[in-house]
Coordinates of C-alpha atoms and ligand atoms in Angstrom, one line a residue:
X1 CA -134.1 4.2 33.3
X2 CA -134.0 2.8 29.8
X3 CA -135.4 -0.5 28.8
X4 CA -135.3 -2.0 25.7
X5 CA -137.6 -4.6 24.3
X6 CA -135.9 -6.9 22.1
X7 CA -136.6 -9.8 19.4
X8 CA -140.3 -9.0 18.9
X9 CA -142.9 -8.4 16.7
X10 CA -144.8 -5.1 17.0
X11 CA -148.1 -5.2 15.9
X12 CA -149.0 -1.8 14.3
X13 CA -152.0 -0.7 12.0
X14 CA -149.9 -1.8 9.1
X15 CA -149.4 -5.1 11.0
X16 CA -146.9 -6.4 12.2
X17 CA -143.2 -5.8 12.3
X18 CA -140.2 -7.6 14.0
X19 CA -138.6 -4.7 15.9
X20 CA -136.7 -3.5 18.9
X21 CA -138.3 -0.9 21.3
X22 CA -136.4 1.2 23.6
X23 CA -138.0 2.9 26.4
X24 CA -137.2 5.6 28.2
X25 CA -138.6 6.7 31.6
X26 CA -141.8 6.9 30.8
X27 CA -142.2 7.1 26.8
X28 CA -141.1 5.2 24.4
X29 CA -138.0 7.0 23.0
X30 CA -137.1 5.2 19.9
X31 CA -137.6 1.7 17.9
X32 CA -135.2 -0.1 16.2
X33 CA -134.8 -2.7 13.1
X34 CA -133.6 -6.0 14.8
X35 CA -130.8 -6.1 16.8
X36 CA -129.8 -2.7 16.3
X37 CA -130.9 -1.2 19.7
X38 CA -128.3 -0.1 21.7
X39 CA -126.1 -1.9 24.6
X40 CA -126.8 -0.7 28.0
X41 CA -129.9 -0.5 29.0
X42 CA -131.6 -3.4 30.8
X43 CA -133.0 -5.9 28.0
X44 CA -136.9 -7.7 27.9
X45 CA -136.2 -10.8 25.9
X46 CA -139.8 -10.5 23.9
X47 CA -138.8 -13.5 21.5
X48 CA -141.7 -15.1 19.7
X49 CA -143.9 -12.4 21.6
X50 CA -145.8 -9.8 20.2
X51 CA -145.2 -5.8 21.0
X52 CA -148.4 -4.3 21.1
X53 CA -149.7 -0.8 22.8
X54 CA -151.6 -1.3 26.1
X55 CA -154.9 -1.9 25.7
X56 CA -157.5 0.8 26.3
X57 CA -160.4 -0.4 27.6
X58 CA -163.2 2.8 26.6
X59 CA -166.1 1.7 28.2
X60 CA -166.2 0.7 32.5
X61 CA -168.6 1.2 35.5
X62 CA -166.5 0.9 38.4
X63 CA -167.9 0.9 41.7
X64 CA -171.1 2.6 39.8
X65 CA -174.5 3.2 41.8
X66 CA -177.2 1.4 39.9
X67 CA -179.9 -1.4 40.6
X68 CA -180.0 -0.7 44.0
X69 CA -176.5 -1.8 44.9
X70 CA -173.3 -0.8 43.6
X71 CA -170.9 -2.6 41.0
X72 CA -168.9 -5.2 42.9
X73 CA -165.7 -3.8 41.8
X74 CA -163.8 -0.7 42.9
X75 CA -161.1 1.5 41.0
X76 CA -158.7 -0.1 43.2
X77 CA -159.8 -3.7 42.5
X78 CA -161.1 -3.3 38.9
X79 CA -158.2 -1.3 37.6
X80 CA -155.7 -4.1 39.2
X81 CA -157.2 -6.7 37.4
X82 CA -157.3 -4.7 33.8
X83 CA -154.0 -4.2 34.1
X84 CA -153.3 -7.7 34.7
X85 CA -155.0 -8.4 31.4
X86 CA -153.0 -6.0 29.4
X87 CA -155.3 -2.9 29.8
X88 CA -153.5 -0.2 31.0
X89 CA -156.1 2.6 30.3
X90 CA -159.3 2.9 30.9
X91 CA -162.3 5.3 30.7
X92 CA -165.0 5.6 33.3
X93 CA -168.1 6.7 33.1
X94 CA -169.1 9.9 35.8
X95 CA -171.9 10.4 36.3
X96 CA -174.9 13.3 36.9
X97 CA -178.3 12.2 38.2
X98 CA -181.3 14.7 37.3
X99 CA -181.4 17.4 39.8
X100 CA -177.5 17.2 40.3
X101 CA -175.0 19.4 39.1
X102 CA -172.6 18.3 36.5
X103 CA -169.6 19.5 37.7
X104 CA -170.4 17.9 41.3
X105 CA -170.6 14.8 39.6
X106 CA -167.5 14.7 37.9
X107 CA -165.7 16.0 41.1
X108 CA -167.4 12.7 42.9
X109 CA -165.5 10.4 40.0
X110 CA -161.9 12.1 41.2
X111 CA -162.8 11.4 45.1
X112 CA -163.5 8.0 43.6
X113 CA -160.4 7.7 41.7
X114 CA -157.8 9.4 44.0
X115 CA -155.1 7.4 44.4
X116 CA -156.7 4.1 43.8
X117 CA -155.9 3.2 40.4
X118 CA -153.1 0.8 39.2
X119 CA -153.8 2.5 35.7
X120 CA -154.0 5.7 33.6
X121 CA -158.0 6.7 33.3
X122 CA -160.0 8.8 32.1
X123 CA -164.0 9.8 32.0
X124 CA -166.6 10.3 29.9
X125 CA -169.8 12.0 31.4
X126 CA -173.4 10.7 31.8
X127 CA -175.7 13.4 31.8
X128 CA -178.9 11.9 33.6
X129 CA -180.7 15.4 33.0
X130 CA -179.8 17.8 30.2
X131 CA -180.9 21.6 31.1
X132 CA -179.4 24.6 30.5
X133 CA -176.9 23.9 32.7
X134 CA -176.2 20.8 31.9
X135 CA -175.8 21.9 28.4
X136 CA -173.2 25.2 30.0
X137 CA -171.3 22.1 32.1
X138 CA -170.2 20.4 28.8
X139 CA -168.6 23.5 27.2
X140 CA -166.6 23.4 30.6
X141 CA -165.9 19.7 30.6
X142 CA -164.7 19.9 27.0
X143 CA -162.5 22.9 27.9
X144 CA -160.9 22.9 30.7
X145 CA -161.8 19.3 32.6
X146 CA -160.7 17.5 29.3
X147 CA -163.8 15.5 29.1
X148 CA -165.0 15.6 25.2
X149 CA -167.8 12.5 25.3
X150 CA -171.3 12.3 27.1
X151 CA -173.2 9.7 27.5
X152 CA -177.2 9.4 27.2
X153 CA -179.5 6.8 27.9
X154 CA -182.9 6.5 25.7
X155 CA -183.5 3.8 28.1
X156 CA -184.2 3.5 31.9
X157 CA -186.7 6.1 32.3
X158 CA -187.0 7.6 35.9
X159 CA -183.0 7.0 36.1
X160 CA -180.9 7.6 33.1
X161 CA -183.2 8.3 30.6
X162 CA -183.1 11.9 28.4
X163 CA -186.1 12.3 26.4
X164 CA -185.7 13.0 22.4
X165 CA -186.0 16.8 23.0
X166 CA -182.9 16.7 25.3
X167 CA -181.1 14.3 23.4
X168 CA -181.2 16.7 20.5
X169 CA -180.4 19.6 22.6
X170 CA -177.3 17.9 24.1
X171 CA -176.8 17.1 20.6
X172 CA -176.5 20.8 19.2
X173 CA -174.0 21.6 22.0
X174 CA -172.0 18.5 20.6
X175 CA -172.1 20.0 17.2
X176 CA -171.0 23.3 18.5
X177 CA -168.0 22.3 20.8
X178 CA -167.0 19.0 19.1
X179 CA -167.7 16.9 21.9
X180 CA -168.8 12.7 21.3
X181 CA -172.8 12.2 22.2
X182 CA -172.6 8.2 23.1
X183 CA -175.8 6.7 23.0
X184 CA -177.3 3.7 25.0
X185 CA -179.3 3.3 22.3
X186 CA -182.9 1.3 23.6
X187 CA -186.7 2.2 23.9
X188 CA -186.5 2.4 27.2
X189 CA -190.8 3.3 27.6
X190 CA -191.7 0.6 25.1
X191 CA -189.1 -2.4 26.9
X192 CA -190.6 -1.3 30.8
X193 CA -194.1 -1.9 28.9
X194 CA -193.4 -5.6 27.8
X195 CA -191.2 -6.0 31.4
X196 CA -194.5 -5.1 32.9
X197 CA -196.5 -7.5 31.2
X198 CA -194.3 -10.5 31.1
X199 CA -194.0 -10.0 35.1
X200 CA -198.0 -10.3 35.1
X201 CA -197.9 -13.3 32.9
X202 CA -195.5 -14.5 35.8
X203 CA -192.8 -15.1 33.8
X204 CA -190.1 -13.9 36.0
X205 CA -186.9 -15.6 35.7
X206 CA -183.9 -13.6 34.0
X207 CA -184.5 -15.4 30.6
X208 CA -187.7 -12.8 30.6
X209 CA -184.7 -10.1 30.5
X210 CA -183.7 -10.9 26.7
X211 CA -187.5 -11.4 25.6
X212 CA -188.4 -8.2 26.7
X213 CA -185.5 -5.8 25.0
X214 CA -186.1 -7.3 21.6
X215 CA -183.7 -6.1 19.2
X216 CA -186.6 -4.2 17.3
X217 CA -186.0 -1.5 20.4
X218 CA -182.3 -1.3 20.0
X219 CA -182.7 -0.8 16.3
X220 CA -185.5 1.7 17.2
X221 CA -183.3 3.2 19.3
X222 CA -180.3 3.6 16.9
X223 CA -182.1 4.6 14.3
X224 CA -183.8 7.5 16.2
X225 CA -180.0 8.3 17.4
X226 CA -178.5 8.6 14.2
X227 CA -181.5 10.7 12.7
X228 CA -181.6 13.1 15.3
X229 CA -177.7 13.6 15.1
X230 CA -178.4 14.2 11.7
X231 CA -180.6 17.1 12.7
X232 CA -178.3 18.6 14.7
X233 CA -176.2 19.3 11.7
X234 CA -174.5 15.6 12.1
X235 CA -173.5 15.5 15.3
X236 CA -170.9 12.8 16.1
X237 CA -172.2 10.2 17.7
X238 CA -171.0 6.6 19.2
X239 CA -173.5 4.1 19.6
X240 CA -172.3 1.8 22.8
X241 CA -172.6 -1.9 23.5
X242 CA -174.5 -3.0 20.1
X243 CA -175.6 -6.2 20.4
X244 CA -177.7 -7.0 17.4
X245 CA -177.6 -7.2 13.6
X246 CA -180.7 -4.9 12.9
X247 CA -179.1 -1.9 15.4
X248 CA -176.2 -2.8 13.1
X249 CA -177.6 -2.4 9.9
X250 CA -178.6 1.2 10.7
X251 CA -175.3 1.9 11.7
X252 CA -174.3 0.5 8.8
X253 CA -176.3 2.4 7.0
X254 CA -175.7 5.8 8.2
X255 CA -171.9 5.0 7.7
X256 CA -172.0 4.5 4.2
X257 CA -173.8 8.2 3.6
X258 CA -170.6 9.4 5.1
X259 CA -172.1 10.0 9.0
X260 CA -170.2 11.1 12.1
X261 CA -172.0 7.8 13.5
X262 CA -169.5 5.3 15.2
X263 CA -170.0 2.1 17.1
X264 CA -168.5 0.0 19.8
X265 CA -169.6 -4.0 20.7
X266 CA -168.2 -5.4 23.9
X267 CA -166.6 -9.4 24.3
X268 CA -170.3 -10.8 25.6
X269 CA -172.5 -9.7 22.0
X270 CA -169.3 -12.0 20.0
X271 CA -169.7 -14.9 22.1
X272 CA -172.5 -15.3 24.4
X273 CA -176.2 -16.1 23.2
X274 CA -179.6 -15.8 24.6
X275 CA -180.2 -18.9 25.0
X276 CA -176.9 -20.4 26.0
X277 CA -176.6 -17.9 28.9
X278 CA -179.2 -15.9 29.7
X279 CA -181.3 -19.4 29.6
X280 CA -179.1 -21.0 31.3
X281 CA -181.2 -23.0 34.4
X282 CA -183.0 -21.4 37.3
X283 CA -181.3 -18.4 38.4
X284 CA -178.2 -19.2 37.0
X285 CA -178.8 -16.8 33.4
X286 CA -178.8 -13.9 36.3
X287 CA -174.6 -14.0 35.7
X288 CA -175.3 -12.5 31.8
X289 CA -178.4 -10.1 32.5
X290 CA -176.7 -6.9 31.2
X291 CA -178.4 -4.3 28.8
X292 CA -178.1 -4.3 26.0
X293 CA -179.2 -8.2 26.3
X294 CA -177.3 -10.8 24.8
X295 CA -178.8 -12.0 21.8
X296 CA -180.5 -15.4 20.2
X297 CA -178.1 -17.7 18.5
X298 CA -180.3 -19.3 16.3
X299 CA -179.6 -15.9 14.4
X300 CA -177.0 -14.1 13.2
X301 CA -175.9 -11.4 15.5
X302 CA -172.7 -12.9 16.4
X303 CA -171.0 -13.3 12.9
X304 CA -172.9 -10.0 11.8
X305 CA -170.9 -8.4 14.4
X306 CA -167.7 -10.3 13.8
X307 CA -168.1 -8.8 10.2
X308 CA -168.8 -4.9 11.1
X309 CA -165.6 -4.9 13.3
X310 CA -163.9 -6.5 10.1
X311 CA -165.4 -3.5 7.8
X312 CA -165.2 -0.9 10.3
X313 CA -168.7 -0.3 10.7
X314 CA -168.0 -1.5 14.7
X315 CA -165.3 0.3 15.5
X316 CA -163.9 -0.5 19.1
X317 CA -164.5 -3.4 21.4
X318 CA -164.9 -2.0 25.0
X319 CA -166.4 -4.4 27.9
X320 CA -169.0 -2.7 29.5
X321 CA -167.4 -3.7 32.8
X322 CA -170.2 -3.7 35.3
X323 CA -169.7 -6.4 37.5
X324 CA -172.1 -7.7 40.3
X325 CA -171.8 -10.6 42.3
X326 CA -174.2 -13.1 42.4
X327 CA -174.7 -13.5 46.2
X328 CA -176.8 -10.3 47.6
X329 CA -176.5 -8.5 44.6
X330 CA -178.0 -10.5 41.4
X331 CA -179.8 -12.5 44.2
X332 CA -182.1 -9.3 44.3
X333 CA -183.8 -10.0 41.3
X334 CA -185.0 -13.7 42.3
X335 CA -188.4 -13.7 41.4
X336 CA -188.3 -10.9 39.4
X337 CA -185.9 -10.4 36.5
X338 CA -186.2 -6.6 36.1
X339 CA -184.5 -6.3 39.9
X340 CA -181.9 -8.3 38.6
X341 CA -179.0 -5.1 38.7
X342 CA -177.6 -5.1 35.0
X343 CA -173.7 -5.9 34.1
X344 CA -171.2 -8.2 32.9
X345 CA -167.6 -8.3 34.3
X346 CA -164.5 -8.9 31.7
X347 CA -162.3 -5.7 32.3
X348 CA -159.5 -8.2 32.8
X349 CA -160.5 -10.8 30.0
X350 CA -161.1 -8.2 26.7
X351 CA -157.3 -8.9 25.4
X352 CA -157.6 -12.1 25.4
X353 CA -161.0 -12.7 24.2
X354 CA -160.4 -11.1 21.0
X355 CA -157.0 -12.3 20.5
X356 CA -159.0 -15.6 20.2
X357 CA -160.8 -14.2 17.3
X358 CA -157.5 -13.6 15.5
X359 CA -156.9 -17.2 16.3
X360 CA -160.8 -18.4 14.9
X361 CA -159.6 -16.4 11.6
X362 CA -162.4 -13.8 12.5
X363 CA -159.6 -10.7 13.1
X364 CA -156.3 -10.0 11.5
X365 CA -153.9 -9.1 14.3
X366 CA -153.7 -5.4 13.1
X367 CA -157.5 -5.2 13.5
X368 CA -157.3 -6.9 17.0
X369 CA -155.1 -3.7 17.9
X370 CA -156.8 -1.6 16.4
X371 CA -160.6 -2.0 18.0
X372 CA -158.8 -2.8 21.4
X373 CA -156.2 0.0 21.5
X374 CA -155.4 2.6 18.6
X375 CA -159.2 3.0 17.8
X376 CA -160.5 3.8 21.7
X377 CA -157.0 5.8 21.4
X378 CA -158.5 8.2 18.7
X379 CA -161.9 8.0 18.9
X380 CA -161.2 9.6 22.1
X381 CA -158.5 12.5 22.0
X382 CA -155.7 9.9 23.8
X383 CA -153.7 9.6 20.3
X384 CA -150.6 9.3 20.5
X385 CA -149.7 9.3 23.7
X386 CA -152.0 6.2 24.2
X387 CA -152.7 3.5 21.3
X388 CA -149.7 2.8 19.6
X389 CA -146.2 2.0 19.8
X390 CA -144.4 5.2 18.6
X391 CA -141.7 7.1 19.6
X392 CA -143.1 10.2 22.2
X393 CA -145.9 8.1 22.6
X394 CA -146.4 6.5 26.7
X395 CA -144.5 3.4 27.4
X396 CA -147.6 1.6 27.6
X397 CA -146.6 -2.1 26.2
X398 CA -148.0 -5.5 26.3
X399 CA -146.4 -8.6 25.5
X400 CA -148.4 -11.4 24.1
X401 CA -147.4 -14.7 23.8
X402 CA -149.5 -16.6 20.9
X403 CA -148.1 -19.8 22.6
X404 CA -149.1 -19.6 25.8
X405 CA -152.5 -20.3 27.0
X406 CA -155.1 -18.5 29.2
X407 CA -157.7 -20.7 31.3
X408 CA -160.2 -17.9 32.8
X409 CA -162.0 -19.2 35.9
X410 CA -163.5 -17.5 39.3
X411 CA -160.6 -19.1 40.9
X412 CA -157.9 -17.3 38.8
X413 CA -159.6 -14.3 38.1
X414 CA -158.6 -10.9 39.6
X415 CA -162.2 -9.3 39.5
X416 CA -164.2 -8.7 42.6
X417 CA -166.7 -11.2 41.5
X418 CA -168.1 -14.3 42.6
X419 CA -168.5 -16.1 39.6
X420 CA -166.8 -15.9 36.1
X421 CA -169.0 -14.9 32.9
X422 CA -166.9 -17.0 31.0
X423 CA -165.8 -19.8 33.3
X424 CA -163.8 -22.8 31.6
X425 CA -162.9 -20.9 28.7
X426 CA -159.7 -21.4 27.6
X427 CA -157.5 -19.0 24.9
X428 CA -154.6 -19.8 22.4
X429 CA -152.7 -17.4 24.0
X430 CA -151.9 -15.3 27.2
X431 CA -150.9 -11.6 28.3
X432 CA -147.2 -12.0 29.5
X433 CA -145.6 -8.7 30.6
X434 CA -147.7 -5.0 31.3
X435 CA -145.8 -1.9 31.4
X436 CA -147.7 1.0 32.0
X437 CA -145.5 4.4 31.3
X438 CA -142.3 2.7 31.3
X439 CA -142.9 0.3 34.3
X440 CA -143.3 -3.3 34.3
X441 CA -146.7 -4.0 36.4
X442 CA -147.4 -7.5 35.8
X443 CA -144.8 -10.1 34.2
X444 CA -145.3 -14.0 34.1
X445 CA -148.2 -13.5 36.1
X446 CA -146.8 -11.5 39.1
X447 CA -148.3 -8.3 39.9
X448 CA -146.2 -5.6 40.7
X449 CA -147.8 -2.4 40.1
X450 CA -149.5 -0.6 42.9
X451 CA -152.7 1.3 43.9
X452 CA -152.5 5.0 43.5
X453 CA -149.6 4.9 40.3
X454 CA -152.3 5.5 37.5
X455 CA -153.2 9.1 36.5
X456 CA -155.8 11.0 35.0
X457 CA -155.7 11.4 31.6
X458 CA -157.4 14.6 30.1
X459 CA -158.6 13.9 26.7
X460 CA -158.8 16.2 23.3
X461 CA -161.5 15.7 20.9
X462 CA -162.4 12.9 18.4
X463 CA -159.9 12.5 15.6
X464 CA -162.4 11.1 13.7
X465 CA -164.9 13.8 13.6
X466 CA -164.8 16.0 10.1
Ligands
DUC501 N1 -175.8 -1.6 30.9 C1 -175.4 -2.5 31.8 O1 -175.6 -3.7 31.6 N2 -174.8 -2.1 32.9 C2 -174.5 -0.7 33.2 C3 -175.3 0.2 32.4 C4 -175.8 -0.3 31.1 O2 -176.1 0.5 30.3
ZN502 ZN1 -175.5 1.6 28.5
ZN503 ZN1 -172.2 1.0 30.2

């Protein structure tokens, strides 16, 4: 079936560009100067909209075992609501606990997924012990599962964590078979040291959270990253959820000697403070406790970061989707902020939240597509079928309206989550119509997609690796 999308502006790398967009099946098949698309097929008025790719959200924990519990929301749930908000891809994170074998892991992440997603996904790999065969399992996850990023964790020792020597090893496989190392990118040792102490000094509530992963330990942490990449003959690597100006500056830094060193921030680092959230009264800061920790106001972490997704030195915006609801699940860390299980939930609100910082005059439109769709696209062997509005490329199409409004609350949202991390905040503008490979899945605010239509999407290498 052809559709064709006509009277709006497409929003491409460029920028933007009034044209029309015909679809076909599931690709877009051709795109038109105004008004010259053909009669026929069935017509999506998009006046005063923009036409931009599907959003790509590179960075979600769905249904993930950690803290004790289990994130709150499922592939079923969680993809449902992205897609409402104008995702239409993500990428998971599978996972392999020490002792485990890789390839079991990843096999657990398709049982997981099988038919239950509204939308296209795809995974990366946490490796939560790197051995030789952990090191064999990501030649044959790059080659034949299409899996080309692994994720380690210099933080939560006993669980995640890698030590440096298997961070570098991992890191010299990456070198060797082009894979993406991503790096959660904290002293894990030093922050359970200050957790320890601050829990004797009784101060327990999830304030203590912040205090105790200063951003000294992320920039620590990055800066150990980057230089043992360099040693393994600059291996590419992706620093995720950077939440603070110092971490930045070594990114930053490495960037400008010409590094394979890349960066992502999520919605929460842009908006939400230390103090605002995290200090917010009694229990209540238990909503934002997520790690990397948000970040004091009273300095300048949130325009620092506004700026390196302006200059390129933060590259993509992903979420971090890790939700948890507040009842039984945050509720396990009363008393004791390092039982508090870590996440934030805003798989459904990323679109929107950064659409508000083309409004603020802190993104131009092109650079809002960019770090939400083409970026993830090809920082992660998806381009061109994902990312962009193309011919070949999937139908994967959102229509924004820059005159509607969005008004984001626990009672709207589509998340399996009690509460809203950003309740009462209202947009200037709103996610109108989701197709996803040629099919409308969400229009005007009516779902229509379905469990069990999304597919997996094997992914090539980076395209941004030399
Ligand atoms: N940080 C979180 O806040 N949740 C999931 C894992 C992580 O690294
Ligand atoms: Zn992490
Ligand atoms: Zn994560």
């Amino acid at each position: 079936m052809s559709i064709l999308i006509r009277g709006g502006t497409v929003i491409g790398s460029t920028g933007p560009y009034d044209a029309d967009v015909l679809v076909d099946g599931e690709t877009i098949a051709a795109i038109f100067a105004p008004g010259k698309g053909p009669e026929g097929p069935e017509i999506i008025d998009a006046t005063g909209k923009y036409v931009i790719p599907g959003a790509i959200d590179a960075h979600t924990h769905m249904q993930m075992p950690f803290g004790g519990t289990q994130a709150s929301d499922t592939f079923d749930t969680g993809t449902r609501a992205a897609a409402i908000g104008g995702t239409t891809t993500i990428i998971d994170f599978a996972i392999q606990r020490y002792g485990e074998v890789v390839q079991d892991g990843l096999a657990a992440w398709h049982a997981k997924t099988a038919g239950e997603c509204h939308i296209d996904y795809g995974f990366h790999m946490i490796l939560g012990g790197v051995d030789d065969d952990a090191l064999k399992a990501m030649d044959q996850l790059v080659t034949s599962e299409g899996i080309t990023s692994f994720k380690l964790f210099m933080a939560y020792p006993g669980v995640f964590y890698s030590d440096d020597g298997q961070i570098l090893r991992a890191m010299q496989k990456a070198r060797e078979n082009g894979a993406m190392i991503m790096m959660h990118a904290e002293n894990g040792p030093a922050i359970d040291v200050l957790v320890k102490q601050a829990l004797e000094r009784g101060e327990t509530s999830p304030l203590y959270h912040g205090l105790t992963r200063p951003q000294e330990l992320e920039a620590e942490a990055t800066s150990r990253a980057i230089w043992l990449a360099a040693v393994a003959a600059d291996c590419p690597l992706y620093i995720v959820h950077l939440s603070a100006s110092k971490a930045l500056d070594q990114v930053k830094a490495a960037r400008d000697l010409g590094r394979n060193v890349f960066a992502e921030t999520c919605p929460q680092y842009l908006y939400l403070t230390l103090e605002d959230q995290l200090g917010a009264p009694g229990f209540e800061g238990a909503k934002w406790v997520c790690s990397t920790p948000l970040r004091s106001g009273k300095e300048s972490h949130r325009a620092d970061l506004w700026q390196g997704l302006r200059t390129n030195d933060l590259s993509v915006v992903s979420t971090d989707h890790c939700p948890f609801c507040m009842k039984d699940q945050k509720e396990m860390g009363i008393g004791d902020f390092s039982k508090i299980p870590n996440g934030i939930g805003s798989v459904e609100h990323r679109v929107d939240l950064l659409y508000q910082g083309v409004v603020d005059k802190k993104l131009s439109l092109a650079r809002w597509v960019e770090t939400i769709a083409t970026t993830p696209a090809r920082m992660f062997g998806m381009y061109p079928k994902k990312g962009v509005i193309a011919p070949g490329s999937d139908a994967d199409i959102v229509l924004y309206d820059p005159n509607g409004r969005t008004r984001i609350s626990v009672e709207t949202h589509h998340m399996n989550m009690d509460y809203s991390a950003w309740e009462g905040w209202e947009i200037d503008g709103r996610v109108d119509t989701v197709m996803s490979r040629g099919e409308v899945i969400s229009s005007g605010g009516e779902y229509t997609g379905r469990r069990g239509r999304g597919k997996y999407v094997p992914r090539a290498l980076s395209e941004y690796l030399l």
